[in-house]
Tab-separated table of N, CA, C and O in Angstrom:
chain	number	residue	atom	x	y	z
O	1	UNK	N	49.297	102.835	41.610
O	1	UNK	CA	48.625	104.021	42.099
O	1	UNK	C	47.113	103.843	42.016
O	1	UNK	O	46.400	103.083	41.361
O	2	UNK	N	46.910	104.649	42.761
O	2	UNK	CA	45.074	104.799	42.709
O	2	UNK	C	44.406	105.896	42.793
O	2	UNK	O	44.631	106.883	43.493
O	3	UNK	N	43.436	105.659	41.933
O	3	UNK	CA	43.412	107.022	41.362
O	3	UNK	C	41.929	107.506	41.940
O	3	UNK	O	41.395	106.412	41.759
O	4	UNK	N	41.046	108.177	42.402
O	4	UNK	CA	39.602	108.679	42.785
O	4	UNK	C	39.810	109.611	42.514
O	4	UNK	O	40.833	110.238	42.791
O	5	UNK	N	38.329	110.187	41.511
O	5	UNK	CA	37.750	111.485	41.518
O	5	UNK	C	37.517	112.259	42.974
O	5	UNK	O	38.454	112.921	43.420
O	6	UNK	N	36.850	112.216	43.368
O	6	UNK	CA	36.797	112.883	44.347
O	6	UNK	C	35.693	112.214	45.763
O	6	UNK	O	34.487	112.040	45.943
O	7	UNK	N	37.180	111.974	46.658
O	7	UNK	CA	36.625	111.424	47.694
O	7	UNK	C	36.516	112.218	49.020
O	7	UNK	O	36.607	111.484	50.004
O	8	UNK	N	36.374	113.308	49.248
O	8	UNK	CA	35.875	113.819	50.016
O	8	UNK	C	35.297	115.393	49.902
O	8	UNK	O	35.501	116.081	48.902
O	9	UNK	N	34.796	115.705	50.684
O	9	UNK	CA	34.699	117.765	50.353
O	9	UNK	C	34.336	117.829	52.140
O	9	UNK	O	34.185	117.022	53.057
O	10	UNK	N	34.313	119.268	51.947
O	10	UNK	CA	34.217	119.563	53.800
O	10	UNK	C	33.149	121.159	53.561
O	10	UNK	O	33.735	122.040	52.931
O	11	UNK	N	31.992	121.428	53.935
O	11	UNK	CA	31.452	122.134	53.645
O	11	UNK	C	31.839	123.512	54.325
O	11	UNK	O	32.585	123.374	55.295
O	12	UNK	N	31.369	125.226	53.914
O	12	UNK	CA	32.306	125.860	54.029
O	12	UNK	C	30.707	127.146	54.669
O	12	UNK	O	29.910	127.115	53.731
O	13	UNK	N	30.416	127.621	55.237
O	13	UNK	CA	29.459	128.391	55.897
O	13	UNK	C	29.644	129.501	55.526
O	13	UNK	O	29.982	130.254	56.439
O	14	UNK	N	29.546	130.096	54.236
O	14	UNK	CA	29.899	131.202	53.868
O	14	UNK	C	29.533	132.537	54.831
O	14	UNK	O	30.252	133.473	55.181
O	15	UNK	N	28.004	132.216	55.140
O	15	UNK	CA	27.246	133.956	55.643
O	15	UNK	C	28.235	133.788	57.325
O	15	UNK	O	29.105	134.625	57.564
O	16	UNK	N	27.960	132.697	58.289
O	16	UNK	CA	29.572	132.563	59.293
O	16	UNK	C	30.726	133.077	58.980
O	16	UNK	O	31.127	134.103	59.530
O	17	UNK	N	31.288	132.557	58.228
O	17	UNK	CA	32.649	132.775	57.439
O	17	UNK	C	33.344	131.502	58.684
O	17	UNK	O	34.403	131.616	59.301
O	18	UNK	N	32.358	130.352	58.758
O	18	UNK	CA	33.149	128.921	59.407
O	18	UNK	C	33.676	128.367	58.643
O	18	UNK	O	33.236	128.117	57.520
O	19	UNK	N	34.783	128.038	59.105
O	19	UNK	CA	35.548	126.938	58.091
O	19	UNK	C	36.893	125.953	58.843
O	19	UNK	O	37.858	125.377	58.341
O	20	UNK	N	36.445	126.085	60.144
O	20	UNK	CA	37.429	125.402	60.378
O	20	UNK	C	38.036	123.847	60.155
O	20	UNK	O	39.143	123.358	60.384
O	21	UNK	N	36.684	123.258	59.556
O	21	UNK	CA	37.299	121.869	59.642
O	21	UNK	C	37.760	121.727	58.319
O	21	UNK	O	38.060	120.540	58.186
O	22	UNK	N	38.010	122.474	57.053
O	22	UNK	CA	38.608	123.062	56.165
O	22	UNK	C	39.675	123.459	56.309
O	22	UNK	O	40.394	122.943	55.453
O	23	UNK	N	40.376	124.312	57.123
O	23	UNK	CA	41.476	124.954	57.285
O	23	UNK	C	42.398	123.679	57.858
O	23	UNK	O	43.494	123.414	57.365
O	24	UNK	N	41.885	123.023	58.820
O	24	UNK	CA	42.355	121.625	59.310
O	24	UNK	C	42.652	120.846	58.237
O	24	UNK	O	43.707	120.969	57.613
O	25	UNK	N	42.052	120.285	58.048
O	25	UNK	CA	42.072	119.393	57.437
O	25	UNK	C	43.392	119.626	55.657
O	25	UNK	O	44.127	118.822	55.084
O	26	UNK	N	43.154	120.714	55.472
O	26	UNK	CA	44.269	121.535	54.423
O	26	UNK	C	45.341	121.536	55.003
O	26	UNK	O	46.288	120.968	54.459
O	27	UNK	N	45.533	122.245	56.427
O	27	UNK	CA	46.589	122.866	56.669
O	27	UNK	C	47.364	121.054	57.382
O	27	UNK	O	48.447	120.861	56.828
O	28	UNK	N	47.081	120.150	58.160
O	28	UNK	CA	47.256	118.665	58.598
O	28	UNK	C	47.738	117.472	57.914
O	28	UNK	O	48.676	116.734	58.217
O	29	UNK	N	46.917	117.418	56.926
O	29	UNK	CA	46.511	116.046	56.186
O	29	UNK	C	47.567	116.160	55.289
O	29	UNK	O	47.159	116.647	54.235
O	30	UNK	N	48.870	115.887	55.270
O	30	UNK	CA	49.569	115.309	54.460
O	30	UNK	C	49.064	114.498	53.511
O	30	UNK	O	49.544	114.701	52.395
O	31	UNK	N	48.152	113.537	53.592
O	31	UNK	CA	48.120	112.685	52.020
O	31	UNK	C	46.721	113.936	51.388
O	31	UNK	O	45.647	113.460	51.019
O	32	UNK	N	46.948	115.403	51.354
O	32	UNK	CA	46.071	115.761	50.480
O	32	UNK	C	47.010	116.403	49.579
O	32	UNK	O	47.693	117.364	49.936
O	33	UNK	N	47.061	115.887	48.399
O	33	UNK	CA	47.880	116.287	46.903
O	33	UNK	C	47.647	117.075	46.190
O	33	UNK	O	48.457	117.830	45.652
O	34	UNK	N	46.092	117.037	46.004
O	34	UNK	CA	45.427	118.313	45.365
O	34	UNK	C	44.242	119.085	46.080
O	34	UNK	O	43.608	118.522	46.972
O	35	UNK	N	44.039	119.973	45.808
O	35	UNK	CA	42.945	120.874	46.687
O	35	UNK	C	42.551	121.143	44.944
O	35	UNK	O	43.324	121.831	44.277
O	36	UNK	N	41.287	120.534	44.299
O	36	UNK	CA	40.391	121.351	43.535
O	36	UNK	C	39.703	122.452	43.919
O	36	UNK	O	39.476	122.465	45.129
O	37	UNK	N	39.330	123.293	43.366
O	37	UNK	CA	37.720	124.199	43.805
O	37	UNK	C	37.044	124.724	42.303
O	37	UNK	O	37.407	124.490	41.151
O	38	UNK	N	35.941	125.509	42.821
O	38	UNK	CA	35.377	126.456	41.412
O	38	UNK	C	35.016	127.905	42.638
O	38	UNK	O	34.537	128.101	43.755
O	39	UNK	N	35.526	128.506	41.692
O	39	UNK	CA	35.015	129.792	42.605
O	39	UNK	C	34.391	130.550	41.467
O	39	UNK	O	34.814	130.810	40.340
O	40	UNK	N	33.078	130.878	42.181
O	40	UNK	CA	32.109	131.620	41.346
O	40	UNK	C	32.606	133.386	41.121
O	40	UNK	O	33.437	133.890	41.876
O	41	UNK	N	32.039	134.070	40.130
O	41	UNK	CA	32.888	135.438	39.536
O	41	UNK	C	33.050	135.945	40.828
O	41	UNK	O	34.157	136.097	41.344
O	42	UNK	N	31.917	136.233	41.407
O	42	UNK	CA	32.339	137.157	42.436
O	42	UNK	C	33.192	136.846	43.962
O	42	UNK	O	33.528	137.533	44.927
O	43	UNK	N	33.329	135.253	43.517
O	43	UNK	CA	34.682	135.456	44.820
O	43	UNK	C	35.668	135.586	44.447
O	43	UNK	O	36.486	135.037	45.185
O	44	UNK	N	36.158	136.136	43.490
O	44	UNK	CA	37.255	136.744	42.651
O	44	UNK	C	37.580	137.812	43.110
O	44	UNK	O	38.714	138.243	42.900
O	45	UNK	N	36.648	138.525	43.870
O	45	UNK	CA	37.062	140.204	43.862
O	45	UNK	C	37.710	140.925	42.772
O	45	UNK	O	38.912	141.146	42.622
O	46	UNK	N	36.965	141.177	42.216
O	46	UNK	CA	37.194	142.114	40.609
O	46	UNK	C	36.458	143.248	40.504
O	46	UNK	O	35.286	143.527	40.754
O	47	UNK	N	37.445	143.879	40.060
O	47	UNK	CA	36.448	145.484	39.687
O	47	UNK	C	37.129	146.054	38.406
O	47	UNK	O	38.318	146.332	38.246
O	48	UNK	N	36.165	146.152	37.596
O	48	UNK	CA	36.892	146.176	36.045
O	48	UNK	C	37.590	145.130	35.640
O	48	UNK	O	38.607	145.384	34.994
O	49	UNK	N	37.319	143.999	35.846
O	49	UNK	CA	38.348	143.073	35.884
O	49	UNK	C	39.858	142.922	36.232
O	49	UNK	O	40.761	142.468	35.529
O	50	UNK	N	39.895	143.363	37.351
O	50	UNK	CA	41.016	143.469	38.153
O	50	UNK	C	40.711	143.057	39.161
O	50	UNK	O	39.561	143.003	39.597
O	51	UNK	N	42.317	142.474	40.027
O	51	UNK	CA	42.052	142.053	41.063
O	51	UNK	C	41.640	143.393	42.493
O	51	UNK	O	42.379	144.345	42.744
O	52	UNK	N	40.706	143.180	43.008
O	52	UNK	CA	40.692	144.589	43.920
O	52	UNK	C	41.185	144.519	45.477
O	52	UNK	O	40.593	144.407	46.551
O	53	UNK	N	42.421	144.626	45.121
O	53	UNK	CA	43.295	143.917	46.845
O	53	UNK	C	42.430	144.853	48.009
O	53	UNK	O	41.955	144.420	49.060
O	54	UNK	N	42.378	146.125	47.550
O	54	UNK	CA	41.343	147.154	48.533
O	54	UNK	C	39.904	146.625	49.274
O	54	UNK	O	39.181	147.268	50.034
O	55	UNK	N	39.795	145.675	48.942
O	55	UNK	CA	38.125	145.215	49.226
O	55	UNK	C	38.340	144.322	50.380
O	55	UNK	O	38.975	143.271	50.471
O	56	UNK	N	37.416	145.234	51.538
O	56	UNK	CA	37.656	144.720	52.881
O	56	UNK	C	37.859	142.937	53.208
O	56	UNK	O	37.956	142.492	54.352
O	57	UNK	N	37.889	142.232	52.178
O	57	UNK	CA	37.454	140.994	52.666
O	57	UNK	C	39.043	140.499	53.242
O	57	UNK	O	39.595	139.990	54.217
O	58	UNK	N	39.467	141.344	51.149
O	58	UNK	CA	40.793	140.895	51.027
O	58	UNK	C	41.823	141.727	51.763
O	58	UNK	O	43.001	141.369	51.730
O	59	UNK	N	41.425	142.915	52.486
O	59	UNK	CA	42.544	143.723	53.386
O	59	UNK	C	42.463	142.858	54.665
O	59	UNK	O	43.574	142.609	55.133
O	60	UNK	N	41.263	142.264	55.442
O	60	UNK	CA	41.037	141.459	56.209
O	60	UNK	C	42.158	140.383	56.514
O	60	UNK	O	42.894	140.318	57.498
O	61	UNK	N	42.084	139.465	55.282
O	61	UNK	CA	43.403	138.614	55.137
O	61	UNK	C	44.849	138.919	55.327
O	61	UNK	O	45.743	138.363	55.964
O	62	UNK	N	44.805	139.760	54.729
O	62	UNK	CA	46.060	140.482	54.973
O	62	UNK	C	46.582	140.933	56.179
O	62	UNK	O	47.788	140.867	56.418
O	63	UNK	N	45.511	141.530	57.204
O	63	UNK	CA	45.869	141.887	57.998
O	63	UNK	C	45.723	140.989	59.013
O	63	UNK	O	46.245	141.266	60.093
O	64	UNK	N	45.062	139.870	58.876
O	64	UNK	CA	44.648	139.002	59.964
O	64	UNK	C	45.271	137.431	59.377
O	64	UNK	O	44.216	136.801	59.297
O	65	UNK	N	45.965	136.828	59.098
O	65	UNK	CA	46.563	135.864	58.063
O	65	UNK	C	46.221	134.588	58.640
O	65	UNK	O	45.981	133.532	58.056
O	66	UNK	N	46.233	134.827	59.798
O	66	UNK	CA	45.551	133.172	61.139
O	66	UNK	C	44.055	133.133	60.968
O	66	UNK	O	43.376	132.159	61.291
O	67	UNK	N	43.497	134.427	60.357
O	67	UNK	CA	41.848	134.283	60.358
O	67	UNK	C	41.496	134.390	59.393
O	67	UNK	O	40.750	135.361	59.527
O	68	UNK	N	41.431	134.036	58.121
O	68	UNK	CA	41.019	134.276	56.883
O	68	UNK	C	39.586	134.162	56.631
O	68	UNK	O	38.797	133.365	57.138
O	69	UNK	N	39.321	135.268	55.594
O	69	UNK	CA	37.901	135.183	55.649
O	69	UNK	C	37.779	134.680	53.975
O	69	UNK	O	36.715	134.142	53.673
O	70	UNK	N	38.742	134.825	52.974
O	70	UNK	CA	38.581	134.332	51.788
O	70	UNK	C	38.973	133.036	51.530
O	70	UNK	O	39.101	132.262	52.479
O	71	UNK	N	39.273	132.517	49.917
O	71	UNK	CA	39.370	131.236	49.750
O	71	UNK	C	41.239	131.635	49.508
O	71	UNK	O	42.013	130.695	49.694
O	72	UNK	N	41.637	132.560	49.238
O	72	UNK	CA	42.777	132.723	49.034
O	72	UNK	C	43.462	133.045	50.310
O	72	UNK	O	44.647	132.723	50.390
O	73	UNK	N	42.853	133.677	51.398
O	73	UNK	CA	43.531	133.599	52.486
O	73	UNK	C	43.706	132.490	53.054
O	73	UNK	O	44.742	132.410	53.714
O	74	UNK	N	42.667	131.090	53.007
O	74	UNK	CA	42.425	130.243	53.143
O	74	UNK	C	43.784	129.247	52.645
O	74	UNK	O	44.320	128.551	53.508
O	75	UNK	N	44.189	129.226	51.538
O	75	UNK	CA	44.916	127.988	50.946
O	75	UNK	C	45.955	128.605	51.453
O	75	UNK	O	46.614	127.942	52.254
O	76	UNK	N	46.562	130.479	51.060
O	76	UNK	CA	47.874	130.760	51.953
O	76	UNK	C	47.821	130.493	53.226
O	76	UNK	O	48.939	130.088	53.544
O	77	UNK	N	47.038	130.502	54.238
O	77	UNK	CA	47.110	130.020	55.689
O	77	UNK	C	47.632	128.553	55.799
O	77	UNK	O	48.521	128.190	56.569
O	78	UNK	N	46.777	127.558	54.693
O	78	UNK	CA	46.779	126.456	54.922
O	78	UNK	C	48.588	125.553	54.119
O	78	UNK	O	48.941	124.376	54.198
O	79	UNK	N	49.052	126.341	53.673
O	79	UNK	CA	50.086	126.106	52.841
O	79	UNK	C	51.682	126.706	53.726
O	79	UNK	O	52.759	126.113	53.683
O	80	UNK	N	51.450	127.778	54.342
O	80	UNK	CA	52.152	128.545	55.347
O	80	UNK	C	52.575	127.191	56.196
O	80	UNK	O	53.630	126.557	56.217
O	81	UNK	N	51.046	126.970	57.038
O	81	UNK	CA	51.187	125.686	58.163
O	81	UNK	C	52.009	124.629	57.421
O	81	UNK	O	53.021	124.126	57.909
O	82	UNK	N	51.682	124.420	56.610
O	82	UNK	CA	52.300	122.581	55.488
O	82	UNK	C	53.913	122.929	55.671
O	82	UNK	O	54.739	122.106	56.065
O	83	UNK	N	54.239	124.469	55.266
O	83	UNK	CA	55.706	124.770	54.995
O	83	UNK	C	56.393	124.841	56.329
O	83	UNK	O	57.350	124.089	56.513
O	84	UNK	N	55.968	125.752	57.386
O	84	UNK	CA	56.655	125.732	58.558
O	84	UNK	C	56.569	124.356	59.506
O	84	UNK	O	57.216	124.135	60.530
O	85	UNK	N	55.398	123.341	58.743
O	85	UNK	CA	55.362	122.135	60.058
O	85	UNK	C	56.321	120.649	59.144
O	85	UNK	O	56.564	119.536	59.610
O	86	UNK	N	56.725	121.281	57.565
O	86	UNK	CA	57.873	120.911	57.461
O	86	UNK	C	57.117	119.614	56.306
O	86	UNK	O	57.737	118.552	56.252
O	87	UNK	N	55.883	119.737	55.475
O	87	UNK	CA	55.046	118.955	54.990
O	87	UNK	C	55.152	119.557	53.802
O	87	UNK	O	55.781	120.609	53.689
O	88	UNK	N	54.635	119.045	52.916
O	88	UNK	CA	54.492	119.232	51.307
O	88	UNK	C	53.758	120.020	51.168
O	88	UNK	O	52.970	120.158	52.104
O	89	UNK	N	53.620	120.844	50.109
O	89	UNK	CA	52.422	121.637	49.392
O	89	UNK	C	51.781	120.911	49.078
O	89	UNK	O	52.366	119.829	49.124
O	90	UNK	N	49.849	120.726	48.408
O	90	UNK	CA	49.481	121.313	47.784
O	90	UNK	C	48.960	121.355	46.368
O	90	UNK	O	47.904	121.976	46.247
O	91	UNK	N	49.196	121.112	45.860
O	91	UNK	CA	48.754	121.683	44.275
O	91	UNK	C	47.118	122.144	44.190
O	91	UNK	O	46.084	121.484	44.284
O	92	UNK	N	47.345	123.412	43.994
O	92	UNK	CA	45.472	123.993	43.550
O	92	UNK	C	45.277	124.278	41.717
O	92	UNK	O	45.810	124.805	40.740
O	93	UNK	N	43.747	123.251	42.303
O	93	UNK	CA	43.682	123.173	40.604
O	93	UNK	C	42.296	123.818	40.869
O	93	UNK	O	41.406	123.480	41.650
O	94	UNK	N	42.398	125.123	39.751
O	94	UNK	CA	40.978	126.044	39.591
O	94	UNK	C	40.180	125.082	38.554
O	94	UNK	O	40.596	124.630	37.487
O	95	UNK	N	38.910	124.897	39.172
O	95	UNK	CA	37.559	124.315	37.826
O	95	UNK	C	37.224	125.278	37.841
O	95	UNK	O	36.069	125.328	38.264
O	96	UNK	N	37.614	126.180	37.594
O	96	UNK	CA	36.422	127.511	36.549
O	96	UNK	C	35.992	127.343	35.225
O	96	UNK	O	36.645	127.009	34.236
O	97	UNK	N	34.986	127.578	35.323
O	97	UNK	CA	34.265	127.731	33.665
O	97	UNK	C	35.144	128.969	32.509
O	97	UNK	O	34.731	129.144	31.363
């Protein structure tokens, strides 16, 4: 086996909300095994420390599941495609502090 830290990243246009060569490349690429990230507090959507499903970003997702505007709509979109095109998951590993 062979092992690399990390050989690629795909940059993500937050104030756009572009990401397609992200969503590709997740939802396609069979030899990707792990998806790391760090998501900073506030892309958590928390209020009181709870998750706040109410917060337009995350009703967005929900209601739009092909267009995601979060990182969580993001990996379910991209994991959906892997399952129905008959490909592996996946594994997400959080680097949070």
């Amino acid at each position: 086996s062979i092992l690399a830290s990390m050989i690629d990243f795909l940059p993500v246009d937050h104030e756009k909300r572009e990401h397609k060569a992200l969503q590709d490349m997740l939802s396609c690429n069979a030899g990707i095994k792990i998806v790391s990230l760090t998501v900073t507090e506030g892309g958590y959507f928390l209020d009181n420390d709870h998750f706040n499903k109410a917060h337009p970003q995350i009703q967005h997702d929900i209601e739009n599941p092909d267009a995601p505007q979060t990182i969580f709509g993001m990996m379910v979109k991209a994991l959906k495609h892997r399952r129905d095109a008959g490909m592996k998951p996946f594994t997400i590993m959080s680097c949070d502090n």
